[in-house]
PDB file of C-alpha atoms in Angstrom:
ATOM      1  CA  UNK A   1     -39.320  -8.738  16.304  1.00 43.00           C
ATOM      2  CA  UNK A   2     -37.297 -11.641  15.856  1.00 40.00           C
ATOM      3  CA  UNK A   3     -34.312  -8.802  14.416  1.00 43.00           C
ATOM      4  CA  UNK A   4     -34.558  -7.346  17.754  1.00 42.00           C
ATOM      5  CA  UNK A   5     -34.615 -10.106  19.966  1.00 44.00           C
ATOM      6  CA  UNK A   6     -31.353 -11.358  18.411  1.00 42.00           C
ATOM      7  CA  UNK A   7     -29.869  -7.580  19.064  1.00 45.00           C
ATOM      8  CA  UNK A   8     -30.727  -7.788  22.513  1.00 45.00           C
ATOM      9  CA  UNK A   9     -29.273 -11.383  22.588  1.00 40.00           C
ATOM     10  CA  UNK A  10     -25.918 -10.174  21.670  1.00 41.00           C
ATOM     11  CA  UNK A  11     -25.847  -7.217  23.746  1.00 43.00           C
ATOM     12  CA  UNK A  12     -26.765  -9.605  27.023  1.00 41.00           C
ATOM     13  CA  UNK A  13     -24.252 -12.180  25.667  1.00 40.00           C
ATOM     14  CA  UNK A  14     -21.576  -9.181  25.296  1.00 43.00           C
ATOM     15  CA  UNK A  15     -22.618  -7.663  29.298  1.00 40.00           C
ATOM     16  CA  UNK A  16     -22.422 -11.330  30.305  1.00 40.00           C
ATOM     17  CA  UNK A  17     -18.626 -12.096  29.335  1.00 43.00           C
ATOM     18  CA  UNK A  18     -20.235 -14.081  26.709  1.00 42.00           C
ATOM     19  CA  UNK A  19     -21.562 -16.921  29.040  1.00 41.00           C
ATOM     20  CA  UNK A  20     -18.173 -17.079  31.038  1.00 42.00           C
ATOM     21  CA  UNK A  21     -15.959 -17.041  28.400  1.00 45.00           C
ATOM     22  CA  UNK A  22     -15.324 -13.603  27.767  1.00 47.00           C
ATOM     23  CA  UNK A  23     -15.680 -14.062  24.113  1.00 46.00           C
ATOM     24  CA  UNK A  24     -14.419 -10.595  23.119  1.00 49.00           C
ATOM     25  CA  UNK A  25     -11.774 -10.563  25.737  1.00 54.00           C
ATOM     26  CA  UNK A  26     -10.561 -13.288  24.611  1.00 51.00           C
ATOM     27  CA  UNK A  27     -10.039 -11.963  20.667  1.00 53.00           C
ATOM     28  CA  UNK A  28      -8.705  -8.935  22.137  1.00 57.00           C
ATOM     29  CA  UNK A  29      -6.095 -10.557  24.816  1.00 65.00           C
ATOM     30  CA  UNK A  30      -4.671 -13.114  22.009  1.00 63.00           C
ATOM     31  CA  UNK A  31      -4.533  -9.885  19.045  1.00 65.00           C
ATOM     32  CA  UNK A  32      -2.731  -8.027  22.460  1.00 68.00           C
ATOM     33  CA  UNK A  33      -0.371 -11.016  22.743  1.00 70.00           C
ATOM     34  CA  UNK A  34       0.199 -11.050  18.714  1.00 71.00           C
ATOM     35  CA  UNK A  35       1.377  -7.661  18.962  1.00 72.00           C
ATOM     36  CA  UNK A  36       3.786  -8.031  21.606  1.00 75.00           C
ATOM     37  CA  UNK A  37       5.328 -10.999  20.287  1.00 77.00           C
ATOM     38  CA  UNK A  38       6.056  -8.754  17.175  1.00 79.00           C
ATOM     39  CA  UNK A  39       7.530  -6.426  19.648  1.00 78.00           C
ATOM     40  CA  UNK A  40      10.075  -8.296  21.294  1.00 80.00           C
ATOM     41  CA  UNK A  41      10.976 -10.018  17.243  1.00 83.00           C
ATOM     42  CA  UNK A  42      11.492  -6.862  16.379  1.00 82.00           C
ATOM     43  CA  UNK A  43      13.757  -6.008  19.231  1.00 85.00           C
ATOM     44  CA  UNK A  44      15.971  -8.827  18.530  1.00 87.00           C
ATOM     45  CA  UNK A  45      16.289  -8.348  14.772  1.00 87.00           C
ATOM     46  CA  UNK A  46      16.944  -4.114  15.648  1.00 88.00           C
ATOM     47  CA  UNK A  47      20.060  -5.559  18.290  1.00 88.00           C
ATOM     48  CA  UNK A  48      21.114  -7.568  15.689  1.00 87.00           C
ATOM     49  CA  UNK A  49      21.184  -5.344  12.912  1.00 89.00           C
ATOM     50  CA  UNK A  50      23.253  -3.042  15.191  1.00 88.00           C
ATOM     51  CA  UNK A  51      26.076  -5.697  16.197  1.00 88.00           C
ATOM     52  CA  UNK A  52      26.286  -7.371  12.658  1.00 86.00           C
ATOM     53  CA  UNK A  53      25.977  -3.694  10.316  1.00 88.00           C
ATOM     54  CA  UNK A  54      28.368  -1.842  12.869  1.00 86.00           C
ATOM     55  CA  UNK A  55      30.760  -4.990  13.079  1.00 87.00           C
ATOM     56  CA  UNK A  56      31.116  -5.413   8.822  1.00 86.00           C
ATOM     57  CA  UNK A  57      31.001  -2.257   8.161  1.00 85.00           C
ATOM     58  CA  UNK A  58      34.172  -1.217  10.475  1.00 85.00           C
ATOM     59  CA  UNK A  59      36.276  -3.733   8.835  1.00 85.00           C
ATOM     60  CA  UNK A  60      35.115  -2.469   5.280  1.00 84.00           C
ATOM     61  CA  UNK A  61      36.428   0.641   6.411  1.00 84.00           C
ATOM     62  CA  UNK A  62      39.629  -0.185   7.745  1.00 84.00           C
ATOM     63  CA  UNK A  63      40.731  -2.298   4.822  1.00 80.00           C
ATOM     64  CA  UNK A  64      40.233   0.147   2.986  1.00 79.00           C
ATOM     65  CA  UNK A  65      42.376   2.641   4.739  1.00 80.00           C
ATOM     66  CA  UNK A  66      44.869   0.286   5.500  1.00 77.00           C
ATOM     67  CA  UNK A  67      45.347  -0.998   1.979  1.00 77.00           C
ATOM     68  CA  UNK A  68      48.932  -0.123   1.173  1.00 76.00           C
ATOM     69  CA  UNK A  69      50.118  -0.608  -2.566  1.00 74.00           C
ATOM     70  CA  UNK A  70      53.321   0.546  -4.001  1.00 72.00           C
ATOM     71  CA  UNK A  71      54.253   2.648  -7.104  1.00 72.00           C
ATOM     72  CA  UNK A  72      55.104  -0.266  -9.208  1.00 75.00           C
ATOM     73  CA  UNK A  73      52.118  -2.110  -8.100  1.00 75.00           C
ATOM     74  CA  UNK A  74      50.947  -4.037 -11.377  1.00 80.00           C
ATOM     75  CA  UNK A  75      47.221  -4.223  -9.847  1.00 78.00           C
ATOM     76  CA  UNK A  76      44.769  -3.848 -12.909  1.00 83.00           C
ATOM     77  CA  UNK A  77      42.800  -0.342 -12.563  1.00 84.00           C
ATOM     78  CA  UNK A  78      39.250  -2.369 -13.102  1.00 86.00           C
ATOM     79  CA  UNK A  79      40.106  -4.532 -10.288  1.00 85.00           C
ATOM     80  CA  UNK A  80      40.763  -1.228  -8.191  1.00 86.00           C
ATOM     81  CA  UNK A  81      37.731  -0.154  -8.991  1.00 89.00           C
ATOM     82  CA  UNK A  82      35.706  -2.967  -8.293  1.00 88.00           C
ATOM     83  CA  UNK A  83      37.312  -3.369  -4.644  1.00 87.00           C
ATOM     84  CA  UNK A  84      36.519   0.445  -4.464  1.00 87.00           C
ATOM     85  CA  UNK A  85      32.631   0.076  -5.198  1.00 90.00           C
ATOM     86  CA  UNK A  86      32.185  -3.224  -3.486  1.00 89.00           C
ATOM     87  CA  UNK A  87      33.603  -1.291   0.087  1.00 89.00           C
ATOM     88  CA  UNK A  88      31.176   1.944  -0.782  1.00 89.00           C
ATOM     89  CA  UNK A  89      28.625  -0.283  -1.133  1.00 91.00           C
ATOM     90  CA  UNK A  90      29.305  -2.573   1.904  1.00 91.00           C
ATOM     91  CA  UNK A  91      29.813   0.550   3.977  1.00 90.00           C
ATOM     92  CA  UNK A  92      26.265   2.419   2.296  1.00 91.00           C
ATOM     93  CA  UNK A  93      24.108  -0.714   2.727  1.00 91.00           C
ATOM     94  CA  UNK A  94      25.111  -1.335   6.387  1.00 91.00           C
ATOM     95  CA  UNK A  95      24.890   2.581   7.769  1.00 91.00           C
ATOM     96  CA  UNK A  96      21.796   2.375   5.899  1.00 91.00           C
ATOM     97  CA  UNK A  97      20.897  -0.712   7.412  1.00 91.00           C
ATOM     98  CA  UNK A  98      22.261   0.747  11.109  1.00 90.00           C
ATOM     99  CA  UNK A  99      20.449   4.434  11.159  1.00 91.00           C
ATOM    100  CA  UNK A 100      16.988   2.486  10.704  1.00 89.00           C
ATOM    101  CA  UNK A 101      17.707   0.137  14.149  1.00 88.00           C
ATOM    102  CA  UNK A 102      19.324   3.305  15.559  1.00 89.00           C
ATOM    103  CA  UNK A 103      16.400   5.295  15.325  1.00 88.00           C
ATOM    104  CA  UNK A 104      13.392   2.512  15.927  1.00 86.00           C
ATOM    105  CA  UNK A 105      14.980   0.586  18.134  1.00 85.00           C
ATOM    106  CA  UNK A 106      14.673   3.170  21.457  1.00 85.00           C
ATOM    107  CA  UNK A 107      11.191   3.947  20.848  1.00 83.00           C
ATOM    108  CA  UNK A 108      10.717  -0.487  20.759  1.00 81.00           C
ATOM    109  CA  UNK A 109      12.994  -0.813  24.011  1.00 82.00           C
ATOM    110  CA  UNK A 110      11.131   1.789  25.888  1.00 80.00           C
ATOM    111  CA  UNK A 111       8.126  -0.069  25.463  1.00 77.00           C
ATOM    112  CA  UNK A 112       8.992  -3.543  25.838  1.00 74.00           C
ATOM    113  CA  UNK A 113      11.354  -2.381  29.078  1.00 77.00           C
ATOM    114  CA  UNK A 114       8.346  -1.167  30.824  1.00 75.00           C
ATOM    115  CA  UNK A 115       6.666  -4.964  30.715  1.00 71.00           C
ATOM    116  CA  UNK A 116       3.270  -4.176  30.416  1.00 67.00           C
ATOM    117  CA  UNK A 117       1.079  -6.014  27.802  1.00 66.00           C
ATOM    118  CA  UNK A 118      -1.407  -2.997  27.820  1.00 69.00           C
ATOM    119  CA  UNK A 119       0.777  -0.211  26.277  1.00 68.00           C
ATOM    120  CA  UNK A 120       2.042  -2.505  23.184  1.00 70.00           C
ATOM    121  CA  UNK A 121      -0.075  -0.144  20.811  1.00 74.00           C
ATOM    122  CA  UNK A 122       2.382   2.382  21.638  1.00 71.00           C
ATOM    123  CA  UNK A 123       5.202   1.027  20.215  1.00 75.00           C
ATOM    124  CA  UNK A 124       5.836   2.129  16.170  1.00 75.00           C
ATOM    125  CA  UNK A 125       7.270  -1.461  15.650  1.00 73.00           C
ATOM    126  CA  UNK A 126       3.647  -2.359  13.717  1.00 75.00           C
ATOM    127  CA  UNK A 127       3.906   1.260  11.517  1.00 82.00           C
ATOM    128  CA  UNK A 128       7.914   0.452  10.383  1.00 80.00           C
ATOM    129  CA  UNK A 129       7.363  -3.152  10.045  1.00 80.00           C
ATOM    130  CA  UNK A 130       8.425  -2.603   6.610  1.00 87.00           C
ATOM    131  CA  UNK A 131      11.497  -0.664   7.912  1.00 88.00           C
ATOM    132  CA  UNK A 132      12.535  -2.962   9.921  1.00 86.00           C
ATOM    133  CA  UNK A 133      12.360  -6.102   7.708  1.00 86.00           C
ATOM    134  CA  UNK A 134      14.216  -3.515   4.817  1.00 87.00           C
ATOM    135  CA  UNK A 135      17.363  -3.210   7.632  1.00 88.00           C
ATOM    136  CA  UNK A 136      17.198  -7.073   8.531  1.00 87.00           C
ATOM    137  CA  UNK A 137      17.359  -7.519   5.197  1.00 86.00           C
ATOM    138  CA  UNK A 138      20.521  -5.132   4.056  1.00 88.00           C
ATOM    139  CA  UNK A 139      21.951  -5.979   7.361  1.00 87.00           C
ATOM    140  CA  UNK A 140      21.660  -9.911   6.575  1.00 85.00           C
ATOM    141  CA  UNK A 141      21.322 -11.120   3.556  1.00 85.00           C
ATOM    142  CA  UNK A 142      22.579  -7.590   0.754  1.00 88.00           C
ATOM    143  CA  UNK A 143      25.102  -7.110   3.537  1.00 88.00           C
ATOM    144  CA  UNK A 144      26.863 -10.502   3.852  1.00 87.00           C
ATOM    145  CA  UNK A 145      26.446 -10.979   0.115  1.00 88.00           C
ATOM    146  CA  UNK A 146      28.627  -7.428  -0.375  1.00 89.00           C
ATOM    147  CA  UNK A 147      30.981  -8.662   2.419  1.00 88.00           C
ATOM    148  CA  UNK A 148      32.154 -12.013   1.144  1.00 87.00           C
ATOM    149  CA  UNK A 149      32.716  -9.889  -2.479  1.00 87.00           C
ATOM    150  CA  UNK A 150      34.991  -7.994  -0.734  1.00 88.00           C
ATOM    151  CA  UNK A 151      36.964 -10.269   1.107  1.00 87.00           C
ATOM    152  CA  UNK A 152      37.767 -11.823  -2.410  1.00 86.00           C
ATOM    153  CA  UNK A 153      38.129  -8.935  -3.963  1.00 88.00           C
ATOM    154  CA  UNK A 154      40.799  -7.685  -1.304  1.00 86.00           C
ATOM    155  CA  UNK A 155      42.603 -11.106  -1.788  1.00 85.00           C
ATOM    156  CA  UNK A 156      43.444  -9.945  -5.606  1.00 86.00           C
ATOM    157  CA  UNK A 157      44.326  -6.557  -4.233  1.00 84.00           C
ATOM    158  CA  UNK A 158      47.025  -7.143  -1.808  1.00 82.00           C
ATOM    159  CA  UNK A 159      48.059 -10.708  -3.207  1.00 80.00           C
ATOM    160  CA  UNK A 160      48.387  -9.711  -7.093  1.00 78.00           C
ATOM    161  CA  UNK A 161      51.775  -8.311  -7.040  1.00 77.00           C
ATOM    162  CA  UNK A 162      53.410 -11.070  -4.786  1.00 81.00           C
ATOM    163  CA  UNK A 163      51.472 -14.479  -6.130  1.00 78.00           C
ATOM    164  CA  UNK A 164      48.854 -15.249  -8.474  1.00 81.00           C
ATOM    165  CA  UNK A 165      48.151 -18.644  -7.020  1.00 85.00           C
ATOM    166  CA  UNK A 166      47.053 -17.306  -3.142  1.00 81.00           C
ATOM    167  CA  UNK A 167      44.738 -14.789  -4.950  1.00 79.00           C
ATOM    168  CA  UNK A 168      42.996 -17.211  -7.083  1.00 83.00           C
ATOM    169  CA  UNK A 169      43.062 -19.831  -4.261  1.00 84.00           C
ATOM    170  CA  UNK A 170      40.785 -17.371  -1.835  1.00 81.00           C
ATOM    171  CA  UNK A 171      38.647 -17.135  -4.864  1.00 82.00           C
ATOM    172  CA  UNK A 172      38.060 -21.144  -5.255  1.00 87.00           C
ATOM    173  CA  UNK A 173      37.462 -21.153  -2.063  1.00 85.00           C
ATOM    174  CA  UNK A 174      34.651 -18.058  -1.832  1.00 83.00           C
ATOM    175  CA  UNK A 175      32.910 -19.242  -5.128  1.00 85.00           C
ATOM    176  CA  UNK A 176      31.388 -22.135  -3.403  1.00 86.00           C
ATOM    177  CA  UNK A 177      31.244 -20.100   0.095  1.00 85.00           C
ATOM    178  CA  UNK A 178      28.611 -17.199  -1.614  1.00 84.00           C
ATOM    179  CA  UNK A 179      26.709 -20.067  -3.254  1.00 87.00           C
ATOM    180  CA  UNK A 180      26.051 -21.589  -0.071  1.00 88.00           C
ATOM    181  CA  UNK A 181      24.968 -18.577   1.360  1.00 81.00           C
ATOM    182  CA  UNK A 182      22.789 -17.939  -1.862  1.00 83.00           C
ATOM    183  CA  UNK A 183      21.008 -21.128  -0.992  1.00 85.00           C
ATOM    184  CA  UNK A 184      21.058 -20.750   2.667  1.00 82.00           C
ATOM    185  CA  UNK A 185      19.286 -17.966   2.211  1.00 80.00           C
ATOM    186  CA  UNK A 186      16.691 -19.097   0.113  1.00 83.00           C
ATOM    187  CA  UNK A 187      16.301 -21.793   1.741  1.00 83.00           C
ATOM    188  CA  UNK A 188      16.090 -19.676   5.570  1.00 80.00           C
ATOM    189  CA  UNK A 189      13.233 -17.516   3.757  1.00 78.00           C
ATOM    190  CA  UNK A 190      11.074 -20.023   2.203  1.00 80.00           C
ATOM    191  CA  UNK A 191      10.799 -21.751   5.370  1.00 81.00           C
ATOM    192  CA  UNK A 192       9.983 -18.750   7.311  1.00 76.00           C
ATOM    193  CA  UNK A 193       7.111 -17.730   5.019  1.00 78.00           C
ATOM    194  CA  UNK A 194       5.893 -21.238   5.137  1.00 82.00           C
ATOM    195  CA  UNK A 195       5.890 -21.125   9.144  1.00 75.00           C
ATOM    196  CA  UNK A 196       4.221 -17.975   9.128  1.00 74.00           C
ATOM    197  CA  UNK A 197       1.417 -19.350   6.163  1.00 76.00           C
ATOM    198  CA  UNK A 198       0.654 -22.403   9.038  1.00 77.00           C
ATOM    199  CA  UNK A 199       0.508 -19.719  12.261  1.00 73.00           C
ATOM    200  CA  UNK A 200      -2.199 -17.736   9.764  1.00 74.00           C
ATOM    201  CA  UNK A 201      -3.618 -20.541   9.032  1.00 77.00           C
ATOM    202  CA  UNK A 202      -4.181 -21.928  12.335  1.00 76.00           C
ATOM    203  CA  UNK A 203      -4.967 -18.500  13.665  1.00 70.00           C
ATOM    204  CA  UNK A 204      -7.960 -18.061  11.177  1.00 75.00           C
ATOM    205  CA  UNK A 205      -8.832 -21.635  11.964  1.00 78.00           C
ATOM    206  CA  UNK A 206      -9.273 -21.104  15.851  1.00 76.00           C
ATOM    207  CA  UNK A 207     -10.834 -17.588  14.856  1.00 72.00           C
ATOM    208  CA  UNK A 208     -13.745 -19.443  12.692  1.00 79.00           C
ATOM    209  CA  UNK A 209     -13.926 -22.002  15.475  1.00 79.00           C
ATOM    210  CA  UNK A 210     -14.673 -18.859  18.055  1.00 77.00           C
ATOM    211  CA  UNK A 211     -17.121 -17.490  15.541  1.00 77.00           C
ATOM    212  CA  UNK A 212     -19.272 -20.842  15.609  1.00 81.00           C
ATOM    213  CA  UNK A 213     -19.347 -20.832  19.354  1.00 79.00           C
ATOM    214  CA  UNK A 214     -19.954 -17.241  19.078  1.00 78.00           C
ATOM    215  CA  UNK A 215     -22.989 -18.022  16.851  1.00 76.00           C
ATOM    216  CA  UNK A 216     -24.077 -20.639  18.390  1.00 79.00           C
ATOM    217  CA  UNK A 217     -23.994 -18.898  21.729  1.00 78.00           C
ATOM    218  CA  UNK A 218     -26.116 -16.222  20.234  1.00 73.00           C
ATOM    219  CA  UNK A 219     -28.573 -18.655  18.928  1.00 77.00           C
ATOM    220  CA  UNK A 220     -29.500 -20.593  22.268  1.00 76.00           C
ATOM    221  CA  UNK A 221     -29.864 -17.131  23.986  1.00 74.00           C
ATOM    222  CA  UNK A 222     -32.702 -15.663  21.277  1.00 73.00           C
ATOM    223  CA  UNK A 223     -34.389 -19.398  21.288  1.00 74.00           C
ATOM    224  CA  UNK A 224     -34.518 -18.550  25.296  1.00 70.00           C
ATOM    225  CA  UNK A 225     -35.985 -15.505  25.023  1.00 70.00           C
ATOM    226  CA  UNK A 226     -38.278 -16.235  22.493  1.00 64.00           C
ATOM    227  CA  UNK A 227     -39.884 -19.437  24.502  1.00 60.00           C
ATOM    228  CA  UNK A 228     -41.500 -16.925  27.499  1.00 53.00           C
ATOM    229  CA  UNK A 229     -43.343 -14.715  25.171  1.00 50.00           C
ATOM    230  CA  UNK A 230     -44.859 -17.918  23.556  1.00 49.00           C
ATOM    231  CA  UNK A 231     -45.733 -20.005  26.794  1.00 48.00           C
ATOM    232  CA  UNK A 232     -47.603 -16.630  28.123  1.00 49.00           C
ATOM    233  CA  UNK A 233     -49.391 -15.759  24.227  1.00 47.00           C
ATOM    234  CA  UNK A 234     -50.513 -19.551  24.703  1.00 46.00           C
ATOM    235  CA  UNK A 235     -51.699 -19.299  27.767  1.00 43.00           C
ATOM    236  CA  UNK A 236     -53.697 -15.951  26.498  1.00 45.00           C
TER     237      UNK A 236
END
């Protein structure tokens, strides 16, 4: 008996908006807002994945067409062939990085353009999560990486035949350049996991805090219920 008075309890708690606070509503609204909040970051990272991938990988491109070098050039072949592979690379990693924003990002923008909180389930931005972070990631961090290499190693290339000294100085000067980047970007991640471990972390909080009330709630209801049938078995 007392089983199915705390069954009915929950079901008049649930028809009730959970004693004017709406209980479930209110689970479902903030797990709505979640969502599009993820929708709209992964908007902005898709944009700039475009801008920065198409932006790099165009200049990979055109130094490498534009690269003159003579028939006397005295260019060693290995550093030809790393300045080849470093631009294949740069230019693979970033079209890679640009056909997954090209074909996520409409389906995001024609959700988040119709501003309504209600079709956010719609949008695939939750199923290619993975994708996404994969692009923002080539785009970024593989990306840059591949594109400071290659400004260096296109210093050597066009500067080896006329001075020695201007090639090695761009080098000096990109050694410390990629290992502040290296760090940066350590750095940039570790603090963005650790903002994201607190925002779980508070979320479960306030959803255990919910839960109590919830319980709680639940509790005072059956101990109503329950009090009638004794009064009127006592009075019997």
């Amino acid at each position: 008996m007392e089983s199915i008075d705390h069954q009915d309890a929950i079901h008049e708690y649930n028809m009730t908006g959970g004693g004017g606070g709406g209980g479930g509503d209110v689970t479902n609204s903030a797990a709505t807002l979640l969502s599009w909040r993820k929708l709209h970051l992964s908007r902005a990272k898709l944009k700039a994945i475009n801008k920065t991938s198409a932006l790099m990988s165009g200049f990979a491109m055109v130094a490498m067409v534009e690269m003159q070098l003579s028939e006397k050039t005295q260019v060693p072949p290995g550093l030809l062939v790393a300045f080849v592979i470093c631009t294949s690379l740069l230019v693979a990693v970033h079209m890679l990085a640009l056909m997954i924003s090209t074909c996520i990002l409409p389906n995001v923008e024609a959700i988040s353009n119709l501003h309504n909180i209600n079709i956010v389930e719609e949008s695939p931005h939750e199923r290619m999560h993975w994708y996404i972070e994969a692009g923002w990631a080539f785009s970024t961090v593989l990306g840059i990486f591949l594109f400071l290499c290659e400004l260096a190693i296109l210093c050597w290339v066009k500067f080896y035949d006329y001075s020695i000294m201007a090639a090695s100085s761009a080098t000096i000067i990109m050694v410390p350049v990629l290992i502040l980047f290296m760090g940066f970007a350590v750095h940039f991640y570790h603090k963005l996991v650790v903002h994201k471990y607190e925002l779980t972390e508070s979320g479960l909080r306030e959803l255990e805090q919910l839960k109590i009330q919830l319980d709680s709630t639940v509790t005072s209801l059956v101990s109503n219920s329950n009090s009638p049938s004794r009064n009127n078995i006592s009075v019997v």
